[in-house]
Coordinates of C-alpha atoms in Angstrom, one line a residue:
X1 CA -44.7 -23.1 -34.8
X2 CA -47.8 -24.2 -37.0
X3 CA -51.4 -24.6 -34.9
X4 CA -50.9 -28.4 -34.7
X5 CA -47.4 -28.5 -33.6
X6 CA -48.6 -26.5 -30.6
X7 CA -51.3 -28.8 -29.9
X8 CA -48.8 -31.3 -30.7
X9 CA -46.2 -29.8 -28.1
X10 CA -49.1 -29.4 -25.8
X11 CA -50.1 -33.1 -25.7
X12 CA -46.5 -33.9 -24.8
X13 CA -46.2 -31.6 -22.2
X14 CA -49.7 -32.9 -20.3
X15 CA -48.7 -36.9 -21.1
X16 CA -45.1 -35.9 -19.2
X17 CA -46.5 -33.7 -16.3
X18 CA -47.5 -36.8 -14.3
X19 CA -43.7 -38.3 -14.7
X20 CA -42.0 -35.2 -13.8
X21 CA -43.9 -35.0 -10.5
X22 CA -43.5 -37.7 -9.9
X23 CA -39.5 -38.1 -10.1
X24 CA -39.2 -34.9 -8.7
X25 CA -40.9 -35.9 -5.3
X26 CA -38.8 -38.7 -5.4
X27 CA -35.2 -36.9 -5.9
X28 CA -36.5 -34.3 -3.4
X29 CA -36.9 -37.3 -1.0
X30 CA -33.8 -39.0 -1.6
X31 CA -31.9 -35.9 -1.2
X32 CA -33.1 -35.5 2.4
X33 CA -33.2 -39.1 3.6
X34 CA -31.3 -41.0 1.0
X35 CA -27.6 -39.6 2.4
X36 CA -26.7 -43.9 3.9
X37 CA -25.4 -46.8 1.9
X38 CA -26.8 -48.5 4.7
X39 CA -29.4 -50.9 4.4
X40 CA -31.2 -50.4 7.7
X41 CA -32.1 -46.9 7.7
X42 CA -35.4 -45.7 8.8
X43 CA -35.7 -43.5 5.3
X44 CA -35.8 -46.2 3.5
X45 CA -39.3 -47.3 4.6
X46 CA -40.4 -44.4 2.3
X47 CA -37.5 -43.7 -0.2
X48 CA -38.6 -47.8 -1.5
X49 CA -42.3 -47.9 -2.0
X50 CA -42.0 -44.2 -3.2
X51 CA -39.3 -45.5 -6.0
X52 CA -41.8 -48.9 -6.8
X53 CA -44.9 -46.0 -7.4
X54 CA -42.8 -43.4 -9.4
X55 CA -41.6 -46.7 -11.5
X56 CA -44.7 -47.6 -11.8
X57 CA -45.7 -44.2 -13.1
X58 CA -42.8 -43.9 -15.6
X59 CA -43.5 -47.5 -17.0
X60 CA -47.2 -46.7 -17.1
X61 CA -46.5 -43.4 -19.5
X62 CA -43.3 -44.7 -21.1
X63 CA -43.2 -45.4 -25.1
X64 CA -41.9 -47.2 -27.6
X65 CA -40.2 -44.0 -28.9
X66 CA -39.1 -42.9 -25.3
X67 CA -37.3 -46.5 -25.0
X68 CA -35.6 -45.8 -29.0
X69 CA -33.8 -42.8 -28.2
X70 CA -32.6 -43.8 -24.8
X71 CA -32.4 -47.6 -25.3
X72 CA -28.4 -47.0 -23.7
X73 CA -29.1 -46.0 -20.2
X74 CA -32.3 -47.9 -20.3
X75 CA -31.0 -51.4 -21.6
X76 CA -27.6 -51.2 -19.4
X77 CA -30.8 -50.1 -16.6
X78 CA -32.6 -53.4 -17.6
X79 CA -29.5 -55.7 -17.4
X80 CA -28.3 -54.8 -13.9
X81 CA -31.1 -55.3 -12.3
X82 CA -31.7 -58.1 -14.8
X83 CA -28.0 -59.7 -13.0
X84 CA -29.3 -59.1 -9.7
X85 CA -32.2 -61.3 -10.6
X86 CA -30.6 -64.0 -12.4
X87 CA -28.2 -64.4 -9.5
X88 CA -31.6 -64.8 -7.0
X89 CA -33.3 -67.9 -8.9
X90 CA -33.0 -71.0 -6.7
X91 CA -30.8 -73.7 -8.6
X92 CA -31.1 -77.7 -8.1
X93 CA -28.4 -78.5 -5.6
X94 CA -26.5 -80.6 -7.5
X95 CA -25.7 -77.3 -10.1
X96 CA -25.4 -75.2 -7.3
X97 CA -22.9 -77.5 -5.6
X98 CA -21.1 -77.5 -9.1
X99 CA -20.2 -73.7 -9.0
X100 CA -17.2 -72.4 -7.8
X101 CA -16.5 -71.1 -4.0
X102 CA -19.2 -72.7 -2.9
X103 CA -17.1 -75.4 -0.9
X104 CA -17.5 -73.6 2.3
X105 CA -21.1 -73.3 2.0
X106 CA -21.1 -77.1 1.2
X107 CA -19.0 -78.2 3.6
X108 CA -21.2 -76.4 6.1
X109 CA -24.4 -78.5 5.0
X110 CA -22.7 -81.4 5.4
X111 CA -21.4 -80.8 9.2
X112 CA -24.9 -79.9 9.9
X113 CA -26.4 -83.2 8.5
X114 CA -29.0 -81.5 6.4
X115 CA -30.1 -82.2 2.9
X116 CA -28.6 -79.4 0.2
X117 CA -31.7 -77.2 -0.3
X118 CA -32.2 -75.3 -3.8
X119 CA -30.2 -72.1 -3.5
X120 CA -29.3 -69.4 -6.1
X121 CA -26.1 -67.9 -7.2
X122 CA -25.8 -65.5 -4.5
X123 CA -24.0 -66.7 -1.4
X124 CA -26.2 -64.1 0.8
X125 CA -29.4 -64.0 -0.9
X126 CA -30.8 -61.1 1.2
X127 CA -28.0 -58.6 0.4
X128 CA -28.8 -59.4 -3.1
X129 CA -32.7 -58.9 -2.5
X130 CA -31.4 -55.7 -1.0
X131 CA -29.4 -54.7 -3.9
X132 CA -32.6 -55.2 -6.1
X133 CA -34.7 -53.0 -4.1
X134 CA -31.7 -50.4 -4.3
X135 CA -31.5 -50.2 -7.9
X136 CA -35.2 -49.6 -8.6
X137 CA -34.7 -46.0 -7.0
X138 CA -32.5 -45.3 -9.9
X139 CA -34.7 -47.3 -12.2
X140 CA -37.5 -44.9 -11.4
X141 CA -35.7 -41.7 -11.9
X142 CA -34.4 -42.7 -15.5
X143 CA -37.6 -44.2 -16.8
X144 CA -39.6 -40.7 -15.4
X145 CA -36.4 -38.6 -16.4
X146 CA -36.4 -40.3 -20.2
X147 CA -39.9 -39.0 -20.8
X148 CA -39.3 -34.9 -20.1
X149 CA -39.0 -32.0 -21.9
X150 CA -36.2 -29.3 -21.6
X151 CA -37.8 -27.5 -19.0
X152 CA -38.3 -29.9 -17.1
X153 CA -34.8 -30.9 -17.1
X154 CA -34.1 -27.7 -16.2
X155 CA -36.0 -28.0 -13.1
X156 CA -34.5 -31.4 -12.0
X157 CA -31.2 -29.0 -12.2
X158 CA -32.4 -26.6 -10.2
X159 CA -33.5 -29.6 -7.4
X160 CA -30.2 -31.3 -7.5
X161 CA -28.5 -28.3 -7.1
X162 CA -30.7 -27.0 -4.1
X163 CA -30.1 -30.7 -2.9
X164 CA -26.4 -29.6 -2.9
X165 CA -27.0 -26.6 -1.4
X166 CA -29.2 -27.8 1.7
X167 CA -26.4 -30.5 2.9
X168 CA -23.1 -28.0 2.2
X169 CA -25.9 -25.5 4.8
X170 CA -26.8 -28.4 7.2
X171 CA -23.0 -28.8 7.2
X172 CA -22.9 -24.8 8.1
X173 CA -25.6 -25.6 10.8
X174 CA -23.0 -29.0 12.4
X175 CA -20.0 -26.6 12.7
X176 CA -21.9 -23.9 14.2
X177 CA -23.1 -25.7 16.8
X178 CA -20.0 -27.4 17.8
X179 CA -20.5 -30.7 15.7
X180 CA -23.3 -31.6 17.9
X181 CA -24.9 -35.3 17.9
X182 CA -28.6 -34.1 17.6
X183 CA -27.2 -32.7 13.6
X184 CA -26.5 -35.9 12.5
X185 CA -29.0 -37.9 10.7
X186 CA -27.2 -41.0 10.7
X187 CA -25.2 -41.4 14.2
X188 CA -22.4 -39.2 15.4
X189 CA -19.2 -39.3 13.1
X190 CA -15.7 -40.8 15.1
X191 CA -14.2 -37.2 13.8
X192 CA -15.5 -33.8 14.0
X193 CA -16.3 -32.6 10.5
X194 CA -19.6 -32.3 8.3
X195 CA -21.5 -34.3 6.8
X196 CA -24.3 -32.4 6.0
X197 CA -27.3 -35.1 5.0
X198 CA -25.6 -37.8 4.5
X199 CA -23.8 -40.6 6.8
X200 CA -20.5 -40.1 5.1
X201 CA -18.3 -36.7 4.6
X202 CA -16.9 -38.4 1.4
X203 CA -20.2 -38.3 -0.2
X204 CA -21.4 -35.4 0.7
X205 CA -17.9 -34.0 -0.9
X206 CA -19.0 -36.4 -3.9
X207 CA -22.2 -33.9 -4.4
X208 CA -20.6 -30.5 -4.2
X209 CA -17.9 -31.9 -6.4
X210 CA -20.7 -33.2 -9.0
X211 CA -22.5 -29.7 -8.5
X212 CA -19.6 -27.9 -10.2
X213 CA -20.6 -28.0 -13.5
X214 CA -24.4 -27.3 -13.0
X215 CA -23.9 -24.1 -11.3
X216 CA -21.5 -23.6 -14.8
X217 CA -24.7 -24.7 -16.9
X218 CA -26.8 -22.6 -15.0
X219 CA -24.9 -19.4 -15.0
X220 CA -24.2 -19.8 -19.1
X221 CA -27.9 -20.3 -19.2
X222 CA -28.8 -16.4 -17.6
X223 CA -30.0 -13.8 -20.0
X224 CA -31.3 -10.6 -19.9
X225 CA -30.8 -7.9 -17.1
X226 CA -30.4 -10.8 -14.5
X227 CA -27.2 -12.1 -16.0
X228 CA -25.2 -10.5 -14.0
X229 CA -27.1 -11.3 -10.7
X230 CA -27.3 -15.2 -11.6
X231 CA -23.8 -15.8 -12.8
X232 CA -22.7 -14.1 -10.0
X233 CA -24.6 -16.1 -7.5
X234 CA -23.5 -19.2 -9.7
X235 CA -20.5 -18.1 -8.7
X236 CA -20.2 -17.6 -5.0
X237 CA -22.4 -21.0 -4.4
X238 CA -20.0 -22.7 -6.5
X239 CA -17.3 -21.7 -4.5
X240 CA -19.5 -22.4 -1.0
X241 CA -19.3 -25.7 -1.9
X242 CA -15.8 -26.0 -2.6
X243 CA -15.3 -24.9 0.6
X244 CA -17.8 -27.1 2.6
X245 CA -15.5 -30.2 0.4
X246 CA -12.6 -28.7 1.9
X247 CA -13.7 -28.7 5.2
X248 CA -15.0 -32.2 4.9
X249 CA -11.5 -33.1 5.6
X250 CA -12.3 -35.1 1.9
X251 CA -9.1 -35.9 0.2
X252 CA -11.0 -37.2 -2.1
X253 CA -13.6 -34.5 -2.5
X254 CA -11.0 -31.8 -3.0
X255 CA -9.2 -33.6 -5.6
X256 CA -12.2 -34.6 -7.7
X257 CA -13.5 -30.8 -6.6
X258 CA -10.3 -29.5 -8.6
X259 CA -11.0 -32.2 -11.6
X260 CA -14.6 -31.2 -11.8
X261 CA -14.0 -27.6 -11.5
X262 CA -11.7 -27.8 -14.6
X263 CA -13.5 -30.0 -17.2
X264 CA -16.6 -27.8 -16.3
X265 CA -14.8 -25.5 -19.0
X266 CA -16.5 -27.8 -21.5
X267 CA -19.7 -26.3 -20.3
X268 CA -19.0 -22.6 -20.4
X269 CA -17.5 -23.4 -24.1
X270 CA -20.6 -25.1 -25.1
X271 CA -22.3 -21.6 -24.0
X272 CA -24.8 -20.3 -26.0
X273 CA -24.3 -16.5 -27.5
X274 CA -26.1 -13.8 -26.4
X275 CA -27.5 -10.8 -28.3
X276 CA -25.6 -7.3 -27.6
X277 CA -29.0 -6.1 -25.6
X278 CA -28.4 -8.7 -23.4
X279 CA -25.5 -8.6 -22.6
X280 CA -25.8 -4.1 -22.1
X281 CA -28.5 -5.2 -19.6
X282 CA -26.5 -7.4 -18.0
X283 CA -24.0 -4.0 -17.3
X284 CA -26.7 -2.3 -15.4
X285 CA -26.0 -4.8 -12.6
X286 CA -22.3 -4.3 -12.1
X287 CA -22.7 -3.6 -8.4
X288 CA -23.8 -7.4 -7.8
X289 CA -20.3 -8.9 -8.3
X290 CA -18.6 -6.1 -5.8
X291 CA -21.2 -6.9 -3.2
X292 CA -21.0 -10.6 -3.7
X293 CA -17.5 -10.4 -3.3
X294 CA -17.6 -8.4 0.2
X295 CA -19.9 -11.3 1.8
X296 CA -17.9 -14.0 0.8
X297 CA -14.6 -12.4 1.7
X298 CA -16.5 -12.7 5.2
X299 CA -17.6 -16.0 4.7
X300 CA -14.2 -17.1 3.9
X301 CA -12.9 -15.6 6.8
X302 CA -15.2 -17.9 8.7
X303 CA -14.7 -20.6 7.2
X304 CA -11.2 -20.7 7.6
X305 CA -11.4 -20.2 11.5
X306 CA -13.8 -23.0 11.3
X307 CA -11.7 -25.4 9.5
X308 CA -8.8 -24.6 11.3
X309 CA -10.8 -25.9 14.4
X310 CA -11.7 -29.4 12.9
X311 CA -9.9 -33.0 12.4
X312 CA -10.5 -32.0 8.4
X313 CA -7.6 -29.6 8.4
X314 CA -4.6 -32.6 10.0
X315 CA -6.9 -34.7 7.3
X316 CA -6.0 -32.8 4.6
X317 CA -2.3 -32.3 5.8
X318 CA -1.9 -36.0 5.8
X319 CA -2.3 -37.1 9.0
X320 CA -5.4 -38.7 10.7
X321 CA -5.8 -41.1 8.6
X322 CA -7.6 -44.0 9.6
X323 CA -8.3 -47.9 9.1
X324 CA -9.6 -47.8 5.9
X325 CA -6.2 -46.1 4.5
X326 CA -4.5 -48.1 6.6
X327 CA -5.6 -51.3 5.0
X328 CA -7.2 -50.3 1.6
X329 CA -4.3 -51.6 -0.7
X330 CA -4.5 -55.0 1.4
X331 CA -7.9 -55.7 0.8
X332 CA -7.9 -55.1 -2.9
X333 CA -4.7 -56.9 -3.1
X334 CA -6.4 -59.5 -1.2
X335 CA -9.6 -60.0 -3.3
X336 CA -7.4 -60.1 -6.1
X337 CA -5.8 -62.9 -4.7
X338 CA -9.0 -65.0 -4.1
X339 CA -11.6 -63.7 -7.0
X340 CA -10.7 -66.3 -9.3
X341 CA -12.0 -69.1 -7.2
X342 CA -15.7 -66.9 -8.0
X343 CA -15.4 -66.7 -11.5
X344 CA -17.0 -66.9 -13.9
X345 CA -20.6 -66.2 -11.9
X346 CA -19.3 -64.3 -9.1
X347 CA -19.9 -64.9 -5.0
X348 CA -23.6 -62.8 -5.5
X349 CA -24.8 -58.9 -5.2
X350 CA -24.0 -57.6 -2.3
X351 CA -22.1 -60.8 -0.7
X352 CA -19.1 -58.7 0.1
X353 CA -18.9 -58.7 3.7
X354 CA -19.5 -62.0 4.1
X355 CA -17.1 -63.5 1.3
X356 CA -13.9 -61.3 2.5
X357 CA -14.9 -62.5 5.9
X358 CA -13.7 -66.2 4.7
X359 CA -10.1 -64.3 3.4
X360 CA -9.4 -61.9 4.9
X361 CA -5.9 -61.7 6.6
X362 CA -4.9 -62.3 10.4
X363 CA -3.5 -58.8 10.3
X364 CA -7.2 -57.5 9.7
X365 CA -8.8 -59.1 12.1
X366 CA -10.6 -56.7 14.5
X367 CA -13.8 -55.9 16.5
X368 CA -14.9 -53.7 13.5
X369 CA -15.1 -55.6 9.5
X370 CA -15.0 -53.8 6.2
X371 CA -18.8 -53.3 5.2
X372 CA -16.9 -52.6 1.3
X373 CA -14.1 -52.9 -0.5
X374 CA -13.5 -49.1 -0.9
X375 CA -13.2 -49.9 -4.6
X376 CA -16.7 -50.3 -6.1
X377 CA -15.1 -51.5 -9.6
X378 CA -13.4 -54.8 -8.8
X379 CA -16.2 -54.9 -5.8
X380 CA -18.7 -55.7 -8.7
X381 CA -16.5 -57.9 -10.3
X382 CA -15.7 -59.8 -7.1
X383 CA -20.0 -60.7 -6.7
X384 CA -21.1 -60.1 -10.1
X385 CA -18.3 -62.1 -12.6
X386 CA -17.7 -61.8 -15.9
X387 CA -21.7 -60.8 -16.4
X388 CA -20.7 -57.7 -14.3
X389 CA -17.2 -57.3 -16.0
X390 CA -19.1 -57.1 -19.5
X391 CA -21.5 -54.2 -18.0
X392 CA -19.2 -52.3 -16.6
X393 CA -17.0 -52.4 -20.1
X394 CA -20.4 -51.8 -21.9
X395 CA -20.8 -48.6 -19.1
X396 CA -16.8 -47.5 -20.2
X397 CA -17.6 -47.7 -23.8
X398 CA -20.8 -46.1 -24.2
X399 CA -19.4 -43.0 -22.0
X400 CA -16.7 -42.6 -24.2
X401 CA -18.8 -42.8 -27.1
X402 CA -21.4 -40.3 -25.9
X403 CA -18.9 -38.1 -24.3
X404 CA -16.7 -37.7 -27.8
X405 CA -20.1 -36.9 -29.9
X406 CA -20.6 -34.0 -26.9
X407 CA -17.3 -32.6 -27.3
X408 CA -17.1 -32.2 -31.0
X409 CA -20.8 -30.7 -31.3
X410 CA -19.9 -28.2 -27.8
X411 CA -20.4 -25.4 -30.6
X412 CA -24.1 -25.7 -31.4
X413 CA -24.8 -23.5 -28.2
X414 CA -27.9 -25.9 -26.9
X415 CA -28.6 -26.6 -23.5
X416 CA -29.0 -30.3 -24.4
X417 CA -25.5 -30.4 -25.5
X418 CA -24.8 -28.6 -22.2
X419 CA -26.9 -30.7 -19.9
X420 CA -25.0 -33.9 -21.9
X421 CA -21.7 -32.7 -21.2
X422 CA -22.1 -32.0 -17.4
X423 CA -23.6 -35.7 -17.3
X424 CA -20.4 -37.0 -18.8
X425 CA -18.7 -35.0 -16.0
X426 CA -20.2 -36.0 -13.1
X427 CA -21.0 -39.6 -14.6
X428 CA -16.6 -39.3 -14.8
X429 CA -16.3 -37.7 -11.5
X430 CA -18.7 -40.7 -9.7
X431 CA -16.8 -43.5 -11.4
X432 CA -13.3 -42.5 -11.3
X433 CA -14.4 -41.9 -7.1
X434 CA -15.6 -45.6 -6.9
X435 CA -12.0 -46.7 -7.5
X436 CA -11.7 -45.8 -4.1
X437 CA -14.9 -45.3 -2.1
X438 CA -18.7 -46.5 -2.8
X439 CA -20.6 -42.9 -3.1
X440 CA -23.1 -44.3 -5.6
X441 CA -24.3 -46.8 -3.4
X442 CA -26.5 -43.8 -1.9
X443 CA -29.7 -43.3 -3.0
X444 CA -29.1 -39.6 -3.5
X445 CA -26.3 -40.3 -5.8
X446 CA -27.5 -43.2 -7.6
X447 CA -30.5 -41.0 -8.4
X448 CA -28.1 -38.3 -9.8
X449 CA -25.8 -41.1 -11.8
X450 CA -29.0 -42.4 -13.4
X451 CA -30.3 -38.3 -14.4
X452 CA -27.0 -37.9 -16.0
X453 CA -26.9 -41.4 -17.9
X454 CA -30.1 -39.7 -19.4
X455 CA -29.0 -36.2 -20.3
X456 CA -25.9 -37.2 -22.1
X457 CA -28.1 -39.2 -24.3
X458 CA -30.4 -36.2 -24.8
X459 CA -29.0 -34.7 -27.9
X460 CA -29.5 -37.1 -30.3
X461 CA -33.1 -38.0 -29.1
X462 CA -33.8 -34.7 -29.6
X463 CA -37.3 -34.3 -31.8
X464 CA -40.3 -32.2 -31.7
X465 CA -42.7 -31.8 -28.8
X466 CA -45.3 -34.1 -29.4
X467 CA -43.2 -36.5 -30.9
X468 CA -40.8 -36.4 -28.1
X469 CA -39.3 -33.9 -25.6
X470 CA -36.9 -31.8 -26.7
X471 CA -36.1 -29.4 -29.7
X472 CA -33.5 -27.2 -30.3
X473 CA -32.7 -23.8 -28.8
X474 CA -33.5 -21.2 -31.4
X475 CA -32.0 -18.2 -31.3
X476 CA -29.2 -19.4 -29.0
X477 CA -26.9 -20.9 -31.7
X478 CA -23.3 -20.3 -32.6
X479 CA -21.5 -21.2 -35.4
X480 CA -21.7 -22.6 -39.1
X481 CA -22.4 -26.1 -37.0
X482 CA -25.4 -24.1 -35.2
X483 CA -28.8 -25.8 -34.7
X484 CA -31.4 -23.0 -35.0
X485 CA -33.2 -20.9 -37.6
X486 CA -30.1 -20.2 -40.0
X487 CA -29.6 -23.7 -40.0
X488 CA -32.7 -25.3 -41.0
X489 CA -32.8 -22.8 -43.5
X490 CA -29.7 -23.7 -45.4
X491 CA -30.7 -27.5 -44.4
X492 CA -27.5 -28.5 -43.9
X493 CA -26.4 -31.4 -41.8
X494 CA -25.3 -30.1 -38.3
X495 CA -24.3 -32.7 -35.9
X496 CA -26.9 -33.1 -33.2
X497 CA -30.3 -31.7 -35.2
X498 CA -33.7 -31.9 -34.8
X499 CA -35.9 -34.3 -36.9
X500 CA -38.4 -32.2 -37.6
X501 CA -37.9 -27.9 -38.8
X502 CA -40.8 -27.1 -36.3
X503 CA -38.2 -27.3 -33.5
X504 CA -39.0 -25.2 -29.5

């Protein structure tokens, strides 16, 4: 690299240090008190303002060219909350009155003899406040995470991953000690399984699921005489956390565990090669795996008297199952029914609970009500209309697109291309679960859907350090479609390629 391009590379690196501390503090946070959809949990007194100051950071440091390459995840950013917004702006009454479903509402101000005040789209204006002060934790995360360089991605890897780690061990630490009330963060659970840190065993199964194909990242990313000793321990984490969804008693989790497991071989093919020295030092280790494989032979052992002792096991059989499976297909069937009379501007973020209240069937009725639909796609619809129809086609297209571009340029060997393609995987694993639950209504994994909306942009904002934040991977390459020395040699067009030749 010539003199100024390190002073150049430099520059970037100091201009994106105060970013990356920034959103790393904050996914560390999340990750320890940000396991609750609720909106009344004490974490959230720090999880918020901490989100509005990282923002505030990431705005502060963010440039014109940081908002080019990733204008995607940060437009489709801008519009949600943009919706949320739109939906809170006090209307005259006589347009409010003229929207649909709001006859109940009116009818009300009428019994009560009061004058219709100014109110906004959304039914339960708070819930939608709520939702707004949600979405800025993910809003901080991407507009830090837009701004990094490759090693700090790599970092925010290793943190989501030890993120994993630490609730799959607190889960360890609530079996050991007999499921007791003083391990749970968020209230004893009605059954006896973990939860590790978060309030629901279906979203903590929905981060060791997502995990998957990091550890694969990670352990395609090892070199030199520690190969051996990282794959390996890529390995036997990978399959801790497998076992920590099983035990969940997650049907879910070890469904989507299975789906994730298997598209992470998109990962490992989009490996980089390594040099024959490499990979002879990576021999001198073969102990590690035979070791490895004696502790979690024990391990297993355990784990399967453990889960043999929890209400996870009958889960997973079949049996046990609840309310919510009970009644699932009623209450989608039954918003269905009644979201026309909402359209085309929806009932308002976050109205949910209160809307189905008005429809719901006799045969629901209960001491207990459905705080979501279970179903986070026609949820959004149901509040946010055709607006939120539109952005969630948008969301559909633009993975698709981004995900196809991944797959055909797998062979360049980059971690960028790597980093892009377990995005698209968990960003697929996180949707296709909100057809039937609401994990990314967590801070934790609304942090981690928003980092992986930003890394599979990554590859084609590629450029230079000190122009941006990432270059290629020289060295590392495979292929005639290979990004690295050879190929900006022969300056031919490969795919995914750095704007400048004076590339990492």
């Amino acid at each position: 690299m010539k003199p100024e391009g390190k002073i150049l590379a430099m520059d970037a690196q100091s201009r994106s240090a105060m970013p990356f501390y920034a959103v790393s503090v904050l996914i560390i946070t999340v990750f320890v008190l940000g396991g609750s959809s609720k909106d009344y949990v004490p974490g959230l007194l720090l999880i918020r303002p901490l989100a509005v100051a990282v923002l505030a950071i990431g705005l502060y440091h963010l440039t014109r060219e940081d908002w080019q390459d990733f204008r995607l995840p940060l437009g489709f950013m801008a519009a949600v909350l943009a919706l949320i917004m739109i939906q809170l702006i006090p209307l005259p009454p006589a347009l409010w009155m003229a929207l649909p479903g709001r006859e109940l509402a009116i009818a009300a101000g009428e019994a009560a003899g009061i004058e219709q005040p100014w109110r906004p789209i959304a039914l339960v204006p708070y819930r939608g406040w709520n939702a707004f002060y949600a979405m800025l934790v993910p809003a901080a995360v991407m507009v830090c995470a837009v701004q990094l360089h490759r090693e700090q991605h790599r970092s925010l890897v290793y943190l989501v991953l030890a993120g994993a780690v630490a609730s799959a061990a607190w889960g360890v630490v609530q079996a050991g000690t007999g499921y007791s009330a003083a391990t749970y963060f968020y209230g004893t659970p009605t059954i006896t399984v973990p939860n590790g840190l978060f309030a629901n065993r279906n979203h903590m199964a929905a981060l060791l699921a997502a995990s998957l194909p990091l550890f694969v990242l990670i352990a395609t990313r090892a070199k030199g005489q520690r190969m051996t000793l990282v794959r390996t321990a890529c390995v036997a984490l990978g399959v801790f956390a497998l076992m920590m969804a099983l035990i969940s008693g997650s049907r879910a989790g070890l469904a989507f565990s299975v789906m994730s497991l298997a598209a992470s071989v998109l990962v490992w093919s989009a490996r980089p090669n390594r040099a024959a020295k490499a990979q002879r030092g990576a021999r001198k280790q073969a102990w590690v795996p035979f070791a490895f494989a004696a502790f979690w032979f024990t391990l297993l052992a355990g784990f399967g008297l453990v889960l043999a002792q929890t209400t996870g096991f009958e889960r997973l059989m079949g049996a046990g199952s609840g309310q919510v499976e009970e009644f699932r297909f009623v209450v989608w069937q039954t918003m269905i029914d009644f979201m026309p009379e909402y359209l085309p501007f929806g009932s308002g973020i976050g109205s949910f609970v209160e809307v189905f209240k008005v429809h719901e069937p006799d045969a629901m009725l209960a001491t207990s009500y459905w705080n979501h639909a279970h179903n986070d796609w026609l949820e959004w619809a149901l509040e946010g209309g055709i607006a939120a129809m539109a952005l969630m086609a948008v969301a559909v297209l633009g993975w698709c697109w981004k995900s196809l571009a991944l797959v055909r340029n797998r062979q360049t060997g980059r971690i960028e291309v790597q980093l892009g393609l377990a995005g698209a995987i968990i960003l697929f694993i996180l949707g296709a679960w909100s057809f039937v639950d609401y994990p990314t209504r967590t801070p934790a994994l609304a942090s981690l859907m928003a980092l992986c909306a930003v890394w599979i942009a990554l590859p084609e904002a590629v450029r230079v350090l000190g122009k941006g934040r990432l270059g290629s991977d020289p060295g590392q390459s495979r292929g005639k479609n290979a990004v690295g020395d050879g190929a900006r040699e022969t300056g031919k067009p490969t795919g995914f390629t750095a704007r400048t030749p004076d590339a990492l």
